[in-house]
GROMACS .gro file of C-alpha atoms in nm:
model
  337
    1UNK     CA    1  10.549  12.793  11.039
    2UNK     CA    2  10.844  12.797  11.277
    3UNK     CA    3  10.829  12.596  11.604
    4UNK     CA    4  10.777  12.817  11.910
    5UNK     CA    5  11.065  12.792  12.144
    6UNK     CA    6  10.838  12.664  12.427
    7UNK     CA    7  10.699  12.385  12.223
    8UNK     CA    8  10.820  12.025  12.271
    9UNK     CA    9  11.045  11.895  11.988
   10UNK     CA   10  10.946  11.600  11.783
   11UNK     CA   11  11.194  11.384  12.003
   12UNK     CA   12  11.034  11.522  12.314
   13UNK     CA   13  10.687  11.431  12.184
   14UNK     CA   14  10.799  11.076  12.082
   15UNK     CA   15  10.954  11.016  12.432
   16UNK     CA   16  10.628  11.145  12.608
   17UNK     CA   17  10.415  10.937  12.378
   18UNK     CA   18  10.586  10.597  12.359
   19UNK     CA   19  10.841  10.574  12.651
   20UNK     CA   20  10.717  10.790  12.947
   21UNK     CA   21  10.429  10.537  13.016
   22UNK     CA   22  10.696  10.267  13.084
   23UNK     CA   23  10.860  10.494  13.343
   24UNK     CA   24  10.661  10.395  13.649
   25UNK     CA   25  10.929  10.440  13.907
   26UNK     CA   26  10.909  10.771  14.091
   27UNK     CA   27  11.284  10.816  14.048
   28UNK     CA   28  11.238  10.836  13.672
   29UNK     CA   29  11.050  11.165  13.720
   30UNK     CA   30  10.832  11.076  13.410
   31UNK     CA   31  11.134  11.116  13.185
   32UNK     CA   32  11.127  11.496  13.197
   33UNK     CA   33  11.466  11.525  13.366
   34UNK     CA   34  11.816  11.444  13.235
   35UNK     CA   35  11.873  11.160  13.482
   36UNK     CA   36  11.707  10.922  13.722
   37UNK     CA   37  11.767  10.884  14.095
   38UNK     CA   38  11.714  10.539  14.256
   39UNK     CA   39  11.849  10.386  14.579
   40UNK     CA   40  11.889  10.019  14.649
   41UNK     CA   41  11.702   9.859  14.942
   42UNK     CA   42  11.863   9.920  15.267
   43UNK     CA   43  12.161   9.670  15.322
   44UNK     CA   44  12.185   9.591  14.944
   45UNK     CA   45  12.433   9.648  14.672
   46UNK     CA   46  12.351   9.772  14.327
   47UNK     CA   47  12.415   9.522  14.049
   48UNK     CA   48  12.487   9.673  13.701
   49UNK     CA   49  12.463   9.516  13.371
   50UNK     CA   50  12.455   9.639  13.009
   51UNK     CA   51  12.385   9.457  12.691
   52UNK     CA   52  12.219   9.534  12.361
   53UNK     CA   53  12.092   9.415  12.021
   54UNK     CA   54  12.152   9.528  11.662
   55UNK     CA   55  11.938   9.426  11.373
   56UNK     CA   56  12.122   9.162  11.156
   57UNK     CA   57  12.354   9.064  11.446
   58UNK     CA   58  12.126   8.973  11.746
   59UNK     CA   59  11.795   8.963  11.568
   60UNK     CA   60  11.665   8.929  11.223
   61UNK     CA   61  11.525   9.248  11.072
   62UNK     CA   62  11.190   9.083  10.994
   63UNK     CA   63  11.156   8.969  11.361
   64UNK     CA   64  10.820   9.086  11.518
   65UNK     CA   65  10.899   9.436  11.665
   66UNK     CA   66  10.721   9.343  11.996
   67UNK     CA   67  11.001   9.081  12.055
   68UNK     CA   68  11.298   9.303  11.995
   69UNK     CA   69  11.272   9.529  12.301
   70UNK     CA   70  11.172   9.226  12.514
   71UNK     CA   71  11.484   9.028  12.397
   72UNK     CA   72  11.719   9.317  12.479
   73UNK     CA   73  11.564   9.349  12.820
   74UNK     CA   74  11.555   8.984  12.895
   75UNK     CA   75  11.926   8.945  12.800
   76UNK     CA   76  12.017   9.181  13.081
   77UNK     CA   77  11.763   9.027  13.317
   78UNK     CA   78  11.925   8.689  13.252
   79UNK     CA   79  12.256   8.831  13.386
   80UNK     CA   80  12.083   8.970  13.693
   81UNK     CA   81  11.921   8.624  13.765
   82UNK     CA   82  12.273   8.468  13.754
   83UNK     CA   83  12.398   8.713  14.012
   84UNK     CA   84  12.100   8.644  14.235
   85UNK     CA   85  11.983   8.990  14.187
   86UNK     CA   86  11.636   9.138  14.195
   87UNK     CA   87  11.558   9.383  13.916
   88UNK     CA   88  11.512   9.744  14.006
   89UNK     CA   89  11.483   9.914  13.669
   90UNK     CA   90  11.668   9.985  13.336
   91UNK     CA   91  11.786  10.260  13.109
   92UNK     CA   92  11.773  10.231  12.730
   93UNK     CA   93  11.927  10.392  12.432
   94UNK     CA   94  11.757  10.314  12.100
   95UNK     CA   95  11.863  10.416  11.747
   96UNK     CA   96  11.604  10.414  11.480
   97UNK     CA   97  11.638  10.454  11.095
   98UNK     CA   98  11.432  10.718  10.924
   99UNK     CA   99  11.282  10.757  10.575
  100UNK     CA  100  11.376  11.031  10.336
  101UNK     CA  101  11.141  11.267  10.494
  102UNK     CA  102  11.304  11.218  10.834
  103UNK     CA  103  11.020  11.016  10.975
  104UNK     CA  104  11.055  10.681  11.177
  105UNK     CA  105  10.838  10.381  11.139
  106UNK     CA  106  10.586  10.455  11.427
  107UNK     CA  107  10.397  10.135  11.366
  108UNK     CA  108  10.711   9.948  11.428
  109UNK     CA  109  10.793  10.160  11.739
  110UNK     CA  110  10.441  10.127  11.883
  111UNK     CA  111  10.472   9.748  11.870
  112UNK     CA  112  10.826   9.756  12.003
  113UNK     CA  113  10.709   9.971  12.303
  114UNK     CA  114  10.407   9.745  12.367
  115UNK     CA  115  10.625   9.434  12.397
  116UNK     CA  116  10.884   9.608  12.607
  117UNK     CA  117  10.616   9.746  12.832
  118UNK     CA  118  10.472   9.401  12.897
  119UNK     CA  119  10.812   9.269  13.011
  120UNK     CA  120  10.889   9.575  13.225
  121UNK     CA  121  10.565   9.501  13.409
  122UNK     CA  122  10.605   9.112  13.400
  123UNK     CA  123  10.961   9.136  13.562
  124UNK     CA  124  10.896   9.445  13.777
  125UNK     CA  125  11.170   9.626  13.609
  126UNK     CA  126  11.055   9.981  13.500
  127UNK     CA  127  11.219  10.221  13.239
  128UNK     CA  128  11.429  10.484  13.424
  129UNK     CA  129  11.551  10.687  13.134
  130UNK     CA  130  11.773  10.666  12.827
  131UNK     CA  131  11.834  10.823  12.491
  132UNK     CA  132  11.655  10.821  12.138
  133UNK     CA  133  11.858  10.872  11.819
  134UNK     CA  134  11.808  10.851  11.439
  135UNK     CA  135  12.059  10.627  11.265
  136UNK     CA  136  12.152  10.563  10.896
  137UNK     CA  137  12.230  10.215  10.988
  138UNK     CA  138  12.013   9.930  11.136
  139UNK     CA  139  11.803   9.950  11.450
  140UNK     CA  140  12.008   9.913  11.760
  141UNK     CA  141  11.878   9.891  12.124
  142UNK     CA  142  12.126   9.911  12.417
  143UNK     CA  143  11.994   9.850  12.766
  144UNK     CA  144  12.154   9.890  13.106
  145UNK     CA  145  11.970   9.706  13.383
  146UNK     CA  146  12.011   9.758  13.765
  147UNK     CA  147  11.940   9.506  14.033
  148UNK     CA  148  11.989   9.453  14.406
  149UNK     CA  149  12.145   9.191  14.635
  150UNK     CA  150  12.220   9.188  15.005
  151UNK     CA  151  12.553   9.355  15.062
  152UNK     CA  152  12.850   9.146  14.960
  153UNK     CA  153  12.633   8.860  14.845
  154UNK     CA  154  12.638   8.881  14.456
  155UNK     CA  155  12.717   8.538  14.313
  156UNK     CA  156  13.020   8.569  14.095
  157UNK     CA  157  13.176   8.358  13.832
  158UNK     CA  158  13.513   8.347  14.011
  159UNK     CA  159  13.413   8.143  14.319
  160UNK     CA  160  13.359   7.786  14.203
  161UNK     CA  161  13.542   7.531  14.427
  162UNK     CA  162  13.681   7.190  14.352
  163UNK     CA  163  13.407   6.934  14.432
  164UNK     CA  164  13.118   7.156  14.336
  165UNK     CA  165  12.842   7.008  14.118
  166UNK     CA  166  12.788   7.182  13.779
  167UNK     CA  167  12.433   7.251  13.703
  168UNK     CA  168  12.237   7.421  13.423
  169UNK     CA  169  11.869   7.545  13.406
  170UNK     CA  170  11.639   7.456  13.118
  171UNK     CA  171  11.759   7.318  12.793
  172UNK     CA  172  12.073   7.381  12.602
  173UNK     CA  173  12.124   7.469  12.238
  174UNK     CA  174  11.775   7.554  12.120
  175UNK     CA  175  11.836   7.913  12.016
  176UNK     CA  176  12.160   7.818  11.843
  177UNK     CA  177  11.974   7.561  11.637
  178UNK     CA  178  11.697   7.805  11.565
  179UNK     CA  179  11.937   8.049  11.420
  180UNK     CA  180  12.063   7.770  11.190
  181UNK     CA  181  11.720   7.705  11.083
  182UNK     CA  182  11.658   8.076  10.998
  183UNK     CA  183  11.969   8.090  10.772
  184UNK     CA  184  11.906   7.735  10.609
  185UNK     CA  185  11.540   7.610  10.601
  186UNK     CA  186  11.650   7.289  10.446
  187UNK     CA  187  11.795   7.180  10.783
  188UNK     CA  188  11.446   7.114  10.902
  189UNK     CA  189  11.409   6.834  10.670
  190UNK     CA  190  11.771   6.718  10.738
  191UNK     CA  191  11.693   6.712  11.098
  192UNK     CA  192  11.352   6.553  11.069
  193UNK     CA  193  11.183   6.824  11.257
  194UNK     CA  194  10.803   6.852  11.298
  195UNK     CA  195  10.633   7.185  11.253
  196UNK     CA  196  10.614   7.216  11.632
  197UNK     CA  197  10.990   7.140  11.669
  198UNK     CA  198  11.078   7.410  11.418
  199UNK     CA  199  10.857   7.668  11.587
  200UNK     CA  200  11.008   7.585  11.925
  201UNK     CA  201  11.371   7.629  11.810
  202UNK     CA  202  11.296   7.959  11.633
  203UNK     CA  203  11.103   8.091  11.931
  204UNK     CA  204  11.391   8.025  12.171
  205UNK     CA  205  11.612   8.241  11.965
  206UNK     CA  206  11.351   8.522  11.908
  207UNK     CA  207  11.255   8.541  12.280
  208UNK     CA  208  11.481   8.416  12.557
  209UNK     CA  209  11.324   8.298  12.885
  210UNK     CA  210  11.546   8.447  13.170
  211UNK     CA  211  11.526   8.256  13.499
  212UNK     CA  212  11.474   8.551  13.736
  213UNK     CA  213  11.211   8.340  13.924
  214UNK     CA  214  11.496   8.140  14.078
  215UNK     CA  215  11.734   8.428  14.154
  216UNK     CA  216  11.673   8.381  14.528
  217UNK     CA  217  11.758   8.016  14.500
  218UNK     CA  218  12.079   8.104  14.308
  219UNK     CA  219  12.162   8.348  14.575
  220UNK     CA  220  12.102   8.099  14.857
  221UNK     CA  221  12.262   7.792  14.712
  222UNK     CA  222  12.514   7.869  14.436
  223UNK     CA  223  12.900   7.904  14.501
  224UNK     CA  224  12.935   8.061  14.151
  225UNK     CA  225  12.720   8.131  13.851
  226UNK     CA  226  12.684   8.307  13.514
  227UNK     CA  227  12.430   8.320  13.241
  228UNK     CA  228  12.485   8.112  12.928
  229UNK     CA  229  12.494   8.370  12.635
  230UNK     CA  230  12.785   8.259  12.436
  231UNK     CA  231  12.739   7.879  12.443
  232UNK     CA  232  12.790   7.625  12.726
  233UNK     CA  233  13.137   7.532  12.616
  234UNK     CA  234  13.279   7.870  12.601
  235UNK     CA  235  13.098   8.006  12.907
  236UNK     CA  236  13.209   7.714  13.117
  237UNK     CA  237  13.559   7.778  13.014
  238UNK     CA  238  13.521   8.152  13.118
  239UNK     CA  239  13.383   8.037  13.466
  240UNK     CA  240  13.679   7.805  13.507
  241UNK     CA  241  13.943   8.061  13.427
  242UNK     CA  242  13.785   8.326  13.654
  243UNK     CA  243  13.775   8.064  13.942
  244UNK     CA  244  14.113   7.900  13.867
  245UNK     CA  245  13.958   7.546  13.849
  246UNK     CA  246  13.888   7.264  13.607
  247UNK     CA  247  13.564   7.107  13.497
  248UNK     CA  248  13.447   6.776  13.370
  249UNK     CA  249  13.117   6.740  13.195
  250UNK     CA  250  12.927   6.427  13.102
  251UNK     CA  251  12.793   6.543  12.767
  252UNK     CA  252  12.528   6.276  12.766
  253UNK     CA  253  12.367   6.449  13.066
  254UNK     CA  254  12.343   6.786  12.900
  255UNK     CA  255  11.960   6.858  12.882
  256UNK     CA  256  11.824   6.895  12.530
  257UNK     CA  257  11.475   6.969  12.416
  258UNK     CA  258  11.277   6.721  12.207
  259UNK     CA  259  11.350   6.929  11.903
  260UNK     CA  260  11.729   6.950  11.977
  261UNK     CA  261  11.737   6.564  12.045
  262UNK     CA  262  11.585   6.507  11.707
  263UNK     CA  263  11.832   6.736  11.530
  264UNK     CA  264  12.128   6.573  11.708
  265UNK     CA  265  11.989   6.214  11.623
  266UNK     CA  266  11.968   6.302  11.252
  267UNK     CA  267  12.288   6.508  11.241
  268UNK     CA  268  12.555   6.463  11.493
  269UNK     CA  269  12.715   6.796  11.382
  270UNK     CA  270  12.410   6.970  11.543
  271UNK     CA  271  12.537   6.871  11.891
  272UNK     CA  272  12.839   7.114  11.853
  273UNK     CA  273  12.604   7.392  11.718
  274UNK     CA  274  12.378   7.340  12.037
  275UNK     CA  275  12.675   7.345  12.282
  276UNK     CA  276  12.878   7.635  12.125
  277UNK     CA  277  12.627   7.853  11.938
  278UNK     CA  278  12.508   8.088  12.217
  279UNK     CA  279  12.176   8.264  12.296
  280UNK     CA  280  12.068   8.009  12.550
  281UNK     CA  281  12.022   8.268  12.835
  282UNK     CA  282  12.001   7.980  13.076
  283UNK     CA  283  12.205   7.993  13.408
  284UNK     CA  284  12.524   7.782  13.466
  285UNK     CA  285  12.593   7.717  13.829
  286UNK     CA  286  12.832   7.551  14.064
  287UNK     CA  287  12.682   7.415  14.388
  288UNK     CA  288  12.828   7.228  14.677
  289UNK     CA  289  12.701   6.871  14.689
  290UNK     CA  290  12.529   6.917  15.022
  291UNK     CA  291  12.318   7.196  14.885
  292UNK     CA  292  12.222   7.036  14.557
  293UNK     CA  293  11.897   6.875  14.670
  294UNK     CA  294  11.770   7.202  14.839
  295UNK     CA  295  11.845   7.391  14.522
  296UNK     CA  296  11.669   7.137  14.304
  297UNK     CA  297  11.368   7.156  14.539
  298UNK     CA  298  11.353   7.531  14.522
  299UNK     CA  299  11.377   7.531  14.144
  300UNK     CA  300  11.114   7.262  14.110
  301UNK     CA  301  10.887   7.467  14.323
  302UNK     CA  302  10.942   7.761  14.081
  303UNK     CA  303  10.884   7.547  13.788
  304UNK     CA  304  11.230   7.555  13.644
  305UNK     CA  305  11.402   7.236  13.536
  306UNK     CA  306  11.763   7.199  13.647
  307UNK     CA  307  12.016   6.932  13.558
  308UNK     CA  308  12.354   6.824  13.714
  309UNK     CA  309  12.599   6.778  13.428
  310UNK     CA  310  12.945   6.752  13.588
  311UNK     CA  311  13.196   6.843  13.863
  312UNK     CA  312  13.441   7.109  13.932
  313UNK     CA  313  13.790   6.977  13.998
  314UNK     CA  314  14.133   7.117  14.083
  315UNK     CA  315  14.343   7.210  13.784
  316UNK     CA  316  14.248   7.413  13.481
  317UNK     CA  317  14.037   7.373  13.163
  318UNK     CA  318  13.695   7.223  13.097
  319UNK     CA  319  13.669   6.886  12.947
  320UNK     CA  320  13.353   6.750  12.779
  321UNK     CA  321  13.331   6.362  12.762
  322UNK     CA  322  13.097   6.148  12.567
  323UNK     CA  323  13.111   5.782  12.651
  324UNK     CA  324  13.440   5.850  12.842
  325UNK     CA  325  13.595   6.020  12.525
  326UNK     CA  326  13.682   6.382  12.518
  327UNK     CA  327  13.507   6.604  12.268
  328UNK     CA  328  13.686   6.867  12.051
  329UNK     CA  329  13.496   7.172  11.926
  330UNK     CA  330  13.592   7.369  11.614
  331UNK     CA  331  13.472   7.690  11.761
  332UNK     CA  332  13.422   7.661  12.135
  333UNK     CA  333  13.229   7.994  12.189
  334UNK     CA  334  13.034   8.248  11.999
  335UNK     CA  335  13.236   8.572  11.971
  336UNK     CA  336  13.174   8.899  11.794
  337UNK     CA  337  13.539   8.935  11.713
   0.00000   0.00000   0.00000
């Protein structure tokens, strides 16, 4: 039987069933229009960010589907947090493989949407629209997130000043070490990891923990900031180049989790993996010394650990020192190309 012209297509039904319930903002129009319409709060600028994930590149094909959409959204939320921005919503393009009958795996899709919906609610960042496609290749999810900051106040990476303290949130390197474990399970024994340590490292890769809860503190105190997605070493170098400054880091002060410390103690090469491997989704900030204590107090109140690891100086380049000696890195930053 032919489909009647006034009947919704299979794609329309898929959108209505799975994605429309996530479109809670009135400007999304229930996803029945071609576009959304939103306005930032009065006196605010829009902050725009886009990032995405591809199976086999940013996540493993056997990762739980409920974590895939959450990871894609959280990667974007992490950037908004580093800009001091409050999330407003996101649009998403998702490409799904189909079987020989042209059908997608709706069991996978249902779990994907459930996880994404949980985070959309948790971070108050509703779906505003997007696109769905069939692909002969791997699953891919691309998200563009929108946030708001007071006019002219977005925290940039180009505004660090000589004398600023360099601070990071959370711990560094867990996700990069987790990826290594996924590719080579024998490393768990080499690194002398307990089951809990292995689980911690793998979980940090599968599901980042964006620091949006301290976005207001970043906005209030930071002179410059960016999220750490391509590794601390490479991202600090980017911040220094953008700001036209130098940096000196005491590598011994870089915060590591218990699992990462165990790996580094057993295998010194793991330290380079941790600093250059990427997927931390922590925030790298520069803060004037007279604002450091207030920022630390605000972060503590929010339950986010922060650590001062170095200083910004005049000049160019970022140096990492250990026991007073400079460290050299084979591959300073994760790069797709």
